[in-house]
mmCIF file of C-alpha atoms in Angstrom:
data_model
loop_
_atom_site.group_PDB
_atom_site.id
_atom_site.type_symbol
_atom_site.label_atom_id
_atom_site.label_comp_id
_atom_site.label_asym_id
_atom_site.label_seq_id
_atom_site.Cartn_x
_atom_site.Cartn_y
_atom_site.Cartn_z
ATOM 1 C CA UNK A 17 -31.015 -19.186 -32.384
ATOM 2 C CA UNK A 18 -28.046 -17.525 -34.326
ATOM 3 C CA UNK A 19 -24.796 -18.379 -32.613
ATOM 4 C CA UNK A 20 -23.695 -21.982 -30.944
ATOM 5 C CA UNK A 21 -24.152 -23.048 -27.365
ATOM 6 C CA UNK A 22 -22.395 -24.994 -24.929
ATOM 7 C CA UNK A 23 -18.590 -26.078 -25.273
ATOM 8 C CA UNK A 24 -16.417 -23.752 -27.200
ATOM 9 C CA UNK A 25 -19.899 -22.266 -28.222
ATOM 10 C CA UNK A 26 -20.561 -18.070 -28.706
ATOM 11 C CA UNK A 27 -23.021 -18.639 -25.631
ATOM 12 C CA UNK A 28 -24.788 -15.303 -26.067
ATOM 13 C CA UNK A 29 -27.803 -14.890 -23.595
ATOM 14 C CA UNK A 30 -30.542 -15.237 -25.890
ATOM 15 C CA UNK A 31 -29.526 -18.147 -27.513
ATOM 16 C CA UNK A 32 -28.644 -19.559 -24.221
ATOM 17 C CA UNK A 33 -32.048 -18.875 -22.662
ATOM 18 C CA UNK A 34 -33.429 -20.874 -26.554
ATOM 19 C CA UNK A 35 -31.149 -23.839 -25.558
ATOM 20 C CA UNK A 36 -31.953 -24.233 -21.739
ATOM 21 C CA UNK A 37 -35.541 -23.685 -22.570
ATOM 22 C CA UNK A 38 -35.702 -26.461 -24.872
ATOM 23 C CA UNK A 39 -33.768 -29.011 -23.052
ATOM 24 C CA UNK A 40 -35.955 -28.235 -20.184
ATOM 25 C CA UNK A 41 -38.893 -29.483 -22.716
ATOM 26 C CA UNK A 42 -37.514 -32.762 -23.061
ATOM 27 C CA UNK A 43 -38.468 -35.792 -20.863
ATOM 28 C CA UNK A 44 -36.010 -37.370 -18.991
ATOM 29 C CA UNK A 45 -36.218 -40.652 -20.472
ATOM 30 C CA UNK A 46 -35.562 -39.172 -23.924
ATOM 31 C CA UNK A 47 -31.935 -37.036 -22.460
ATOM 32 C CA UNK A 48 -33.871 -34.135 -20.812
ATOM 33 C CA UNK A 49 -32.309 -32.406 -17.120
ATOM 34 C CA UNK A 50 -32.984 -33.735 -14.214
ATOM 35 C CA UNK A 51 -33.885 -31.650 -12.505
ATOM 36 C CA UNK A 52 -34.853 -28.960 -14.863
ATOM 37 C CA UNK A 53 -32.350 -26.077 -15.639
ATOM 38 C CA UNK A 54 -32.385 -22.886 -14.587
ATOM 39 C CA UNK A 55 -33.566 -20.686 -17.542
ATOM 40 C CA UNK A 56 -31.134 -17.632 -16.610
ATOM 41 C CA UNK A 57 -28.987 -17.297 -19.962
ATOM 42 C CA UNK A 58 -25.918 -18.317 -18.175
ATOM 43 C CA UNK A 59 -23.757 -21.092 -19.505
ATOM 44 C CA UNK A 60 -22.365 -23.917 -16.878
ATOM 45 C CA UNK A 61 -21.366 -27.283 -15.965
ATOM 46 C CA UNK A 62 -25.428 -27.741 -15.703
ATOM 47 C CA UNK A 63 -26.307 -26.698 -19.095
ATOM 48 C CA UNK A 64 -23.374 -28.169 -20.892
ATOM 49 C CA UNK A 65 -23.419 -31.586 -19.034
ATOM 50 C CA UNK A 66 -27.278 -31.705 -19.772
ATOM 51 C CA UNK A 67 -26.639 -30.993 -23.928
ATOM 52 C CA UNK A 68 -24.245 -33.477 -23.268
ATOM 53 C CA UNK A 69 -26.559 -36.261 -21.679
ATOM 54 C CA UNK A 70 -28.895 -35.133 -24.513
ATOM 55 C CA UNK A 71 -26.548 -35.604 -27.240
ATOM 56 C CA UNK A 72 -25.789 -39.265 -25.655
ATOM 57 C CA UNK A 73 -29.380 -40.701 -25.298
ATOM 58 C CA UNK A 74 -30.569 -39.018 -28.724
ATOM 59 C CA UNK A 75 -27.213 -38.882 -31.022
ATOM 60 C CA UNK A 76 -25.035 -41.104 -30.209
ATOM 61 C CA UNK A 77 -21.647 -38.246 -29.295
ATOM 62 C CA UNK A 78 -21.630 -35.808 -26.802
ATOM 63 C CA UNK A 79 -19.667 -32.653 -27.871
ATOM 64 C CA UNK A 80 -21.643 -30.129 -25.606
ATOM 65 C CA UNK A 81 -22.003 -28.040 -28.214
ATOM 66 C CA UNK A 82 -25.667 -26.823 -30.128
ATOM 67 C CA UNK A 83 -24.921 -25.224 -32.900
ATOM 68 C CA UNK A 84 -27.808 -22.906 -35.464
ATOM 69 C CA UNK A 85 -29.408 -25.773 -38.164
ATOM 70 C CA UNK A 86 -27.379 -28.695 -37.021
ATOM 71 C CA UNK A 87 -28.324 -32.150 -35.597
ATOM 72 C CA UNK A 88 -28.269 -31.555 -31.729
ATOM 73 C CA UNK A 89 -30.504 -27.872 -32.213
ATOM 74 C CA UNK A 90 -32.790 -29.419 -34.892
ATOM 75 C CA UNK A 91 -33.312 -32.434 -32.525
ATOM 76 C CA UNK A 92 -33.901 -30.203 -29.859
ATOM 77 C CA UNK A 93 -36.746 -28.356 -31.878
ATOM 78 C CA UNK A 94 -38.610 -32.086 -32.058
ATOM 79 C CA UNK A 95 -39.126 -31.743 -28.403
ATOM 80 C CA UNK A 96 -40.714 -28.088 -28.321
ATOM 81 C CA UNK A 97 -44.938 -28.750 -27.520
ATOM 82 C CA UNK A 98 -45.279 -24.728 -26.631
ATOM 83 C CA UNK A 99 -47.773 -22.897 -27.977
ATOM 84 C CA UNK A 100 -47.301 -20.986 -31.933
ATOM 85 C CA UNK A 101 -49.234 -18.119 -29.995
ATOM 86 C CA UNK A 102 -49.381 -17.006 -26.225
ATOM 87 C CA UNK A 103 -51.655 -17.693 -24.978
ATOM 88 C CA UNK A 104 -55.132 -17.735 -26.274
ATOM 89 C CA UNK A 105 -55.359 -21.753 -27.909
ATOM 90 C CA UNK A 106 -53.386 -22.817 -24.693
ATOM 91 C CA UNK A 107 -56.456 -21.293 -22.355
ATOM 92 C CA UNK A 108 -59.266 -22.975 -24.307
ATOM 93 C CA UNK A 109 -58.328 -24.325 -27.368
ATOM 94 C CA UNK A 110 -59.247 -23.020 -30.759
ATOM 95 C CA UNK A 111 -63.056 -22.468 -30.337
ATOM 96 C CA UNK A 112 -62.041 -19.663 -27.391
ATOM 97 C CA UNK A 113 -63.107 -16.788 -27.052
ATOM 98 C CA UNK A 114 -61.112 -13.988 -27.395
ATOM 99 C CA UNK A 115 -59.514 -13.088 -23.621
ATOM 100 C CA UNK A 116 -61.284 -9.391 -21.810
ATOM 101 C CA UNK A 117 -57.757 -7.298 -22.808
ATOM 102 C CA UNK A 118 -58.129 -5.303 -19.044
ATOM 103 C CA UNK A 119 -55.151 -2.970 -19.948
ATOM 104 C CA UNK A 120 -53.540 -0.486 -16.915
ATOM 105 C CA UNK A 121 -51.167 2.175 -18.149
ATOM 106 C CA UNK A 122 -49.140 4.002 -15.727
ATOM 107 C CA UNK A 123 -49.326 7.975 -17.562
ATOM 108 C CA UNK A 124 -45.814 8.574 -16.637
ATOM 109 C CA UNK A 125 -45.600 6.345 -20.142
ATOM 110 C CA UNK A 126 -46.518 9.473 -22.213
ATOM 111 C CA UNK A 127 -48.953 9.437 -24.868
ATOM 112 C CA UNK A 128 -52.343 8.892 -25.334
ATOM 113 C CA UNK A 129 -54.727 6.725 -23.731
ATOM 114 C CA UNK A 130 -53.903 2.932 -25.109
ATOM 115 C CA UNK A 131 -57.019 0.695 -26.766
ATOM 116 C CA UNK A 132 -58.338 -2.415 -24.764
ATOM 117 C CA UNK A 133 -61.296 -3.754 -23.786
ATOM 118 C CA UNK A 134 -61.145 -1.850 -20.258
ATOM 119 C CA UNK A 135 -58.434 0.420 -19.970
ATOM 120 C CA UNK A 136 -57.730 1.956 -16.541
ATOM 121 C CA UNK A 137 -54.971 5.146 -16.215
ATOM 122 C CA UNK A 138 -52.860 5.317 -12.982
ATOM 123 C CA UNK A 139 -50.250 7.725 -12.141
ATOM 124 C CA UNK A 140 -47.894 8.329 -9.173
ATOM 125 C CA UNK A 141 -50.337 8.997 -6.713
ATOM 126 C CA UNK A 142 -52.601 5.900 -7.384
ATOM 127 C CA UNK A 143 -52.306 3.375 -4.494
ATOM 128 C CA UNK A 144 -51.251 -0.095 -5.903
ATOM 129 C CA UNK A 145 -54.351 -1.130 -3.320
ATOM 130 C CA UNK A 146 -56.577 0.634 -6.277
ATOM 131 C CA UNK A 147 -55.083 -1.655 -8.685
ATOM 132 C CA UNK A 148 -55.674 -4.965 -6.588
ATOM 133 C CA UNK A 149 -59.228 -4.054 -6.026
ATOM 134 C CA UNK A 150 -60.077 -2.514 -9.551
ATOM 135 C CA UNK A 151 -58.717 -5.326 -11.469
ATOM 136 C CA UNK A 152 -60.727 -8.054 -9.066
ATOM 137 C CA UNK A 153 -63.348 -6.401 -9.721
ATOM 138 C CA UNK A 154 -63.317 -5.903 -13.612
ATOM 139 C CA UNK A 155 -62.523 -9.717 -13.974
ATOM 140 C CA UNK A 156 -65.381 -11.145 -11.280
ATOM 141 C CA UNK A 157 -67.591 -9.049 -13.810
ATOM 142 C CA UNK A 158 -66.407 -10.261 -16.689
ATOM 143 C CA UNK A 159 -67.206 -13.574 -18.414
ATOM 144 C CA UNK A 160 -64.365 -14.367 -20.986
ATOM 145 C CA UNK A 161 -60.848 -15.073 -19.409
ATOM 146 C CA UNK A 162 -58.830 -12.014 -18.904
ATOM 147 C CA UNK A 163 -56.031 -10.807 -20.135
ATOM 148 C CA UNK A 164 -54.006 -8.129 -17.814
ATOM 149 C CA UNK A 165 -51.830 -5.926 -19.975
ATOM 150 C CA UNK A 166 -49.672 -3.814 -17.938
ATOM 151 C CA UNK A 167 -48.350 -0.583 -19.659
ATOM 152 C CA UNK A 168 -45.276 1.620 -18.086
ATOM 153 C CA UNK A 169 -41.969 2.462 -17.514
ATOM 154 C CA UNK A 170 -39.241 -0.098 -16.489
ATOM 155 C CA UNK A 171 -36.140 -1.401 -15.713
ATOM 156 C CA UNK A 172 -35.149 -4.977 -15.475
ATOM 157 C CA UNK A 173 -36.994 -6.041 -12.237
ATOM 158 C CA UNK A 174 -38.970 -3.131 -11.817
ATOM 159 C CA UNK A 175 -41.966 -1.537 -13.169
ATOM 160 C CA UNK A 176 -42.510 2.067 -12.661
ATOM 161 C CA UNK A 177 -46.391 1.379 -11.623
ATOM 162 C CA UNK A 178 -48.927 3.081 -8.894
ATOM 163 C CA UNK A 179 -47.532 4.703 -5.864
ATOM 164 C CA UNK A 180 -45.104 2.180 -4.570
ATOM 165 C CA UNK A 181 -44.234 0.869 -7.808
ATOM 166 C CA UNK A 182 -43.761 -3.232 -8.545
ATOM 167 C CA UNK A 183 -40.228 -5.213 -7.650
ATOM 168 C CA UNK A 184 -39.582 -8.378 -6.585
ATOM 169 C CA UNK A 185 -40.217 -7.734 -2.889
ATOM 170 C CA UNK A 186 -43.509 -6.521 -3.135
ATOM 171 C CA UNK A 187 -44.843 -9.089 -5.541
ATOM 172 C CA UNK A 188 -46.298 -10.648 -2.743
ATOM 173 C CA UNK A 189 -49.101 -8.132 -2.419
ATOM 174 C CA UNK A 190 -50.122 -9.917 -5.515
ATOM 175 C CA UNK A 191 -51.397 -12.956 -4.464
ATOM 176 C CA UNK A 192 -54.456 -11.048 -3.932
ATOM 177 C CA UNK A 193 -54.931 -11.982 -7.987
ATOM 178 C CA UNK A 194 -53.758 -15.368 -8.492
ATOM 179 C CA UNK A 195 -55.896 -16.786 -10.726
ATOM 180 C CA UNK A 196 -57.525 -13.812 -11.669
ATOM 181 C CA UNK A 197 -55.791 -13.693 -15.147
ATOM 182 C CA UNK A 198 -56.830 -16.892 -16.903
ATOM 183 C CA UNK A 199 -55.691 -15.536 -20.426
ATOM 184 C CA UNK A 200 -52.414 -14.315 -19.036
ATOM 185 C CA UNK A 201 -50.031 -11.435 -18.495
ATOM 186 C CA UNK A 202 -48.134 -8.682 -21.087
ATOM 187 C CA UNK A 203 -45.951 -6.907 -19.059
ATOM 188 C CA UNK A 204 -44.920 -4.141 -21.610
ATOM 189 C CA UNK A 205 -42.388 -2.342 -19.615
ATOM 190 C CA UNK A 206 -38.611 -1.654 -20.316
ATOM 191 C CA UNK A 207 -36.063 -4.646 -19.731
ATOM 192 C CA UNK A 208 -38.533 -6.266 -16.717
ATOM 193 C CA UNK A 209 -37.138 -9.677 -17.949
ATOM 194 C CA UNK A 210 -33.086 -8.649 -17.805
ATOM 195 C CA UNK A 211 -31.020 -10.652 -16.037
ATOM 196 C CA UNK A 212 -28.912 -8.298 -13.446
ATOM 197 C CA UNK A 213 -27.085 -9.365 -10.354
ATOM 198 C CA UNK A 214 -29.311 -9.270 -7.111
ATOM 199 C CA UNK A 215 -32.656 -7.577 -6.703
ATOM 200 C CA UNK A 216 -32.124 -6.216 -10.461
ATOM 201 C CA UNK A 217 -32.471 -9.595 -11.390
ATOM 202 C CA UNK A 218 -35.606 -9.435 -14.170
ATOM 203 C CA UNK A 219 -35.764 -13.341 -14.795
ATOM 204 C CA UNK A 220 -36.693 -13.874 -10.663
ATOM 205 C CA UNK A 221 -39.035 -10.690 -10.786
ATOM 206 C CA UNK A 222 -40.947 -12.541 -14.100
ATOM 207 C CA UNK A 223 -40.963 -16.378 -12.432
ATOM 208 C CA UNK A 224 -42.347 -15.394 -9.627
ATOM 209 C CA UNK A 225 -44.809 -12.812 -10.760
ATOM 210 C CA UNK A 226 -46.533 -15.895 -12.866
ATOM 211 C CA UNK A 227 -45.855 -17.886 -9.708
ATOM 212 C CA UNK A 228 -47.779 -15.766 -7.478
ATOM 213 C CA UNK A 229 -50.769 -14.891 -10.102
ATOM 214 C CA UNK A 230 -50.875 -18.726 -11.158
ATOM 215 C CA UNK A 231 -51.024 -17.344 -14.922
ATOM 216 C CA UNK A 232 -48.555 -17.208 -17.951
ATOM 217 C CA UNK A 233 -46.379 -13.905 -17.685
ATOM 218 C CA UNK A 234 -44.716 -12.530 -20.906
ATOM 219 C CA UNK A 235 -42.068 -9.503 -20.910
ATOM 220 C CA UNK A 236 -39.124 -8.954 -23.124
ATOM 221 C CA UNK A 237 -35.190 -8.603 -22.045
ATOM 222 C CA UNK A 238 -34.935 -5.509 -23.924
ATOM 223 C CA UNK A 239 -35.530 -1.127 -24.142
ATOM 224 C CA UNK A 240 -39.243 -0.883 -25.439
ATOM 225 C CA UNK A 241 -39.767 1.831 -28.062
ATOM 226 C CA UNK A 242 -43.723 3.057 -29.125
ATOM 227 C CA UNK A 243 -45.149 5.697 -31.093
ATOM 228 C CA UNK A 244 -47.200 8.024 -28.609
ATOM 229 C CA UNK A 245 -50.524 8.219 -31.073
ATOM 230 C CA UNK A 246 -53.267 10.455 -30.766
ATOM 231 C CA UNK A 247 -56.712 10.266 -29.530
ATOM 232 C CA UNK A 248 -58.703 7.950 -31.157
ATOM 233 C CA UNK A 249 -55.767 5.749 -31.966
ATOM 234 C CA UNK A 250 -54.072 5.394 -28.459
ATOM 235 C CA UNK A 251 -50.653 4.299 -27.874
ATOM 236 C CA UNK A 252 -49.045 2.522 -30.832
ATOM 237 C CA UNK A 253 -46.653 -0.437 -29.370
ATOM 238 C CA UNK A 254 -45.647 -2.019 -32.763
ATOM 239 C CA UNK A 255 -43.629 -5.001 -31.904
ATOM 240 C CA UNK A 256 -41.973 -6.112 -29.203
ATOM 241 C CA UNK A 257 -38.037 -5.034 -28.786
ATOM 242 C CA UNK A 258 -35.806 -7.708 -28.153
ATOM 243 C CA UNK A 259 -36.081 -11.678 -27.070
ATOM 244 C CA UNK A 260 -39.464 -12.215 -24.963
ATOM 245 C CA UNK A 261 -39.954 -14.754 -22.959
ATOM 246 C CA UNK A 262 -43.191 -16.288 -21.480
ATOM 247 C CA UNK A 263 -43.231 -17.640 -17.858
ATOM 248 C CA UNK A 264 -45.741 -20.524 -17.086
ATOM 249 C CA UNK A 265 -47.299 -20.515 -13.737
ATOM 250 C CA UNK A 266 -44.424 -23.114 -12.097
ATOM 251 C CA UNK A 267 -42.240 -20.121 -13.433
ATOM 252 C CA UNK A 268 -40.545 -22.146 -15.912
ATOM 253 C CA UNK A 269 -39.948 -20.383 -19.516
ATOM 254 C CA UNK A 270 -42.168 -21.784 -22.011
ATOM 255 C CA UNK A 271 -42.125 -19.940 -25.144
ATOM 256 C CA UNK A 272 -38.797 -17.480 -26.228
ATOM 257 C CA UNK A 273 -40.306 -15.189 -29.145
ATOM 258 C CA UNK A 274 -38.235 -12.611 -30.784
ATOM 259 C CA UNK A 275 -39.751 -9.362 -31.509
ATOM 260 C CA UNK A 276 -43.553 -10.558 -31.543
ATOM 261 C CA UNK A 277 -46.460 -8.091 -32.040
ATOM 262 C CA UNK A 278 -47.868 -6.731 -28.873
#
């Protein structure tokens, strides 16, 4: 978090989507929302009148206002149970093994073929049917949970992927998968997570992608850069551009990272 929240506050999307996502952590007993907040960066009567009621039951005032190192934010923080890493010790705990990475990268993403336990390439022509079938079939084969890491072009709800592509109406088709992807999703694609008015909306394309696969789904907010690599080496990701947010299966956020290693 690096500028205030609430009342008066800076209210800057990232550290909005920090604040929301914590208070949504909180029990209601101990000041948390009831209901839950929406996590969509966006500051109003909801999400101040909930720091409020927060403020109340665990302070003793109720400014509205969190603010970077001080008593409401560090309070806050108390409440936070996510995981340090997603999502491997909240799978199986700390004696897992390490997830099947079953990576897909669309080859309109230039460069050269990305490392990964299986790695399947897909281009324009490739029915998104093949991917639904291919991807059953690598995890019914495989023993260790999987881990689907999706590699292509994007913009915020909308992932440049197979023939007809992947956006918010056609997530449906994925239900073929739910529970497929016990170790989760990376969705490394341009902006998927960006909030935008209507169907561009990246934070409803990410909830209900982890709502219709059952699974933790993690994509950033922000442009992706990557070094193209060579053979041998594969794609280079680096870290990850930008906040990036984790989506549990209810579709709740449950971890905000910035710029963590892919």
């Amino acid at each position: 978090m690096s500028e205030s929240v609430g009342e008066g506050g800076a209210n800057g999307p990232d550290d909005v989507f920090t604040v929301q996502m914590l208070l949504n952590h909180v029990d209601s007993a101990s000041g948390g929302p009831t209901p839950r907040l929406d996590v969509d960066g966006l500051v109003g009567p909801k999400t101040i009148g909930a720091i409020r009621r927060f403020q109340l039951l665990q302070l003793g005032f109720q400014d509205g206002l969190v603010e970077p190192g001080k008593n409401t934010f560090r309070a806050l923080k108390g409440f936070f149970r996510a995981p340090e890493a997603f999502p491997d010790e909240l799978i199986a705990g700390d004696a897992a093994f390490r997830p099947h990475r079953l990576v897909y990268r669309d080859v309109r993403l230039a460069g050269s073929k990305p490392a990964g336990d299986t790695v399947i390439e897909v281009d324009a022509d490739t029915p998104l049917q093949w991917f639904l079938d291919s991807s059953a079939h690598t995890v019914d084969h495989t023993a260790d949970p999987v881990r689907l890491k999706l590699m292509a072009h994007g913009a915020p709800a909308f992932v440049q992927f197979c023939k007809e592509n992947l956006f918010t109406a056609n997530l449906p088709l994925l239900a073929v998968l739910k529970n497929k992807f016990a170790a989760g999703v990376d969705l490394f694609s341009c902006s998927a997570a960006f909030i935008g008015p209507g169907p561009s909306d990246g934070n409803v394309f990410c909830y209900r992608m982890a709502q219709t696969l059952n699974t933790f789904v993690r994509a950033s907010t922000a442009t992706q850069t990557y070094n193209l690599g060579s053979a041998g080496s594969g794609l280079d990701f680096g870290r990850w551009e930008g906040t990036v947010l984790t989506y549990g299966p209810t579709g709740a956020v449950v971890h905000v990272q910035h710029a963590p290693r892919f």
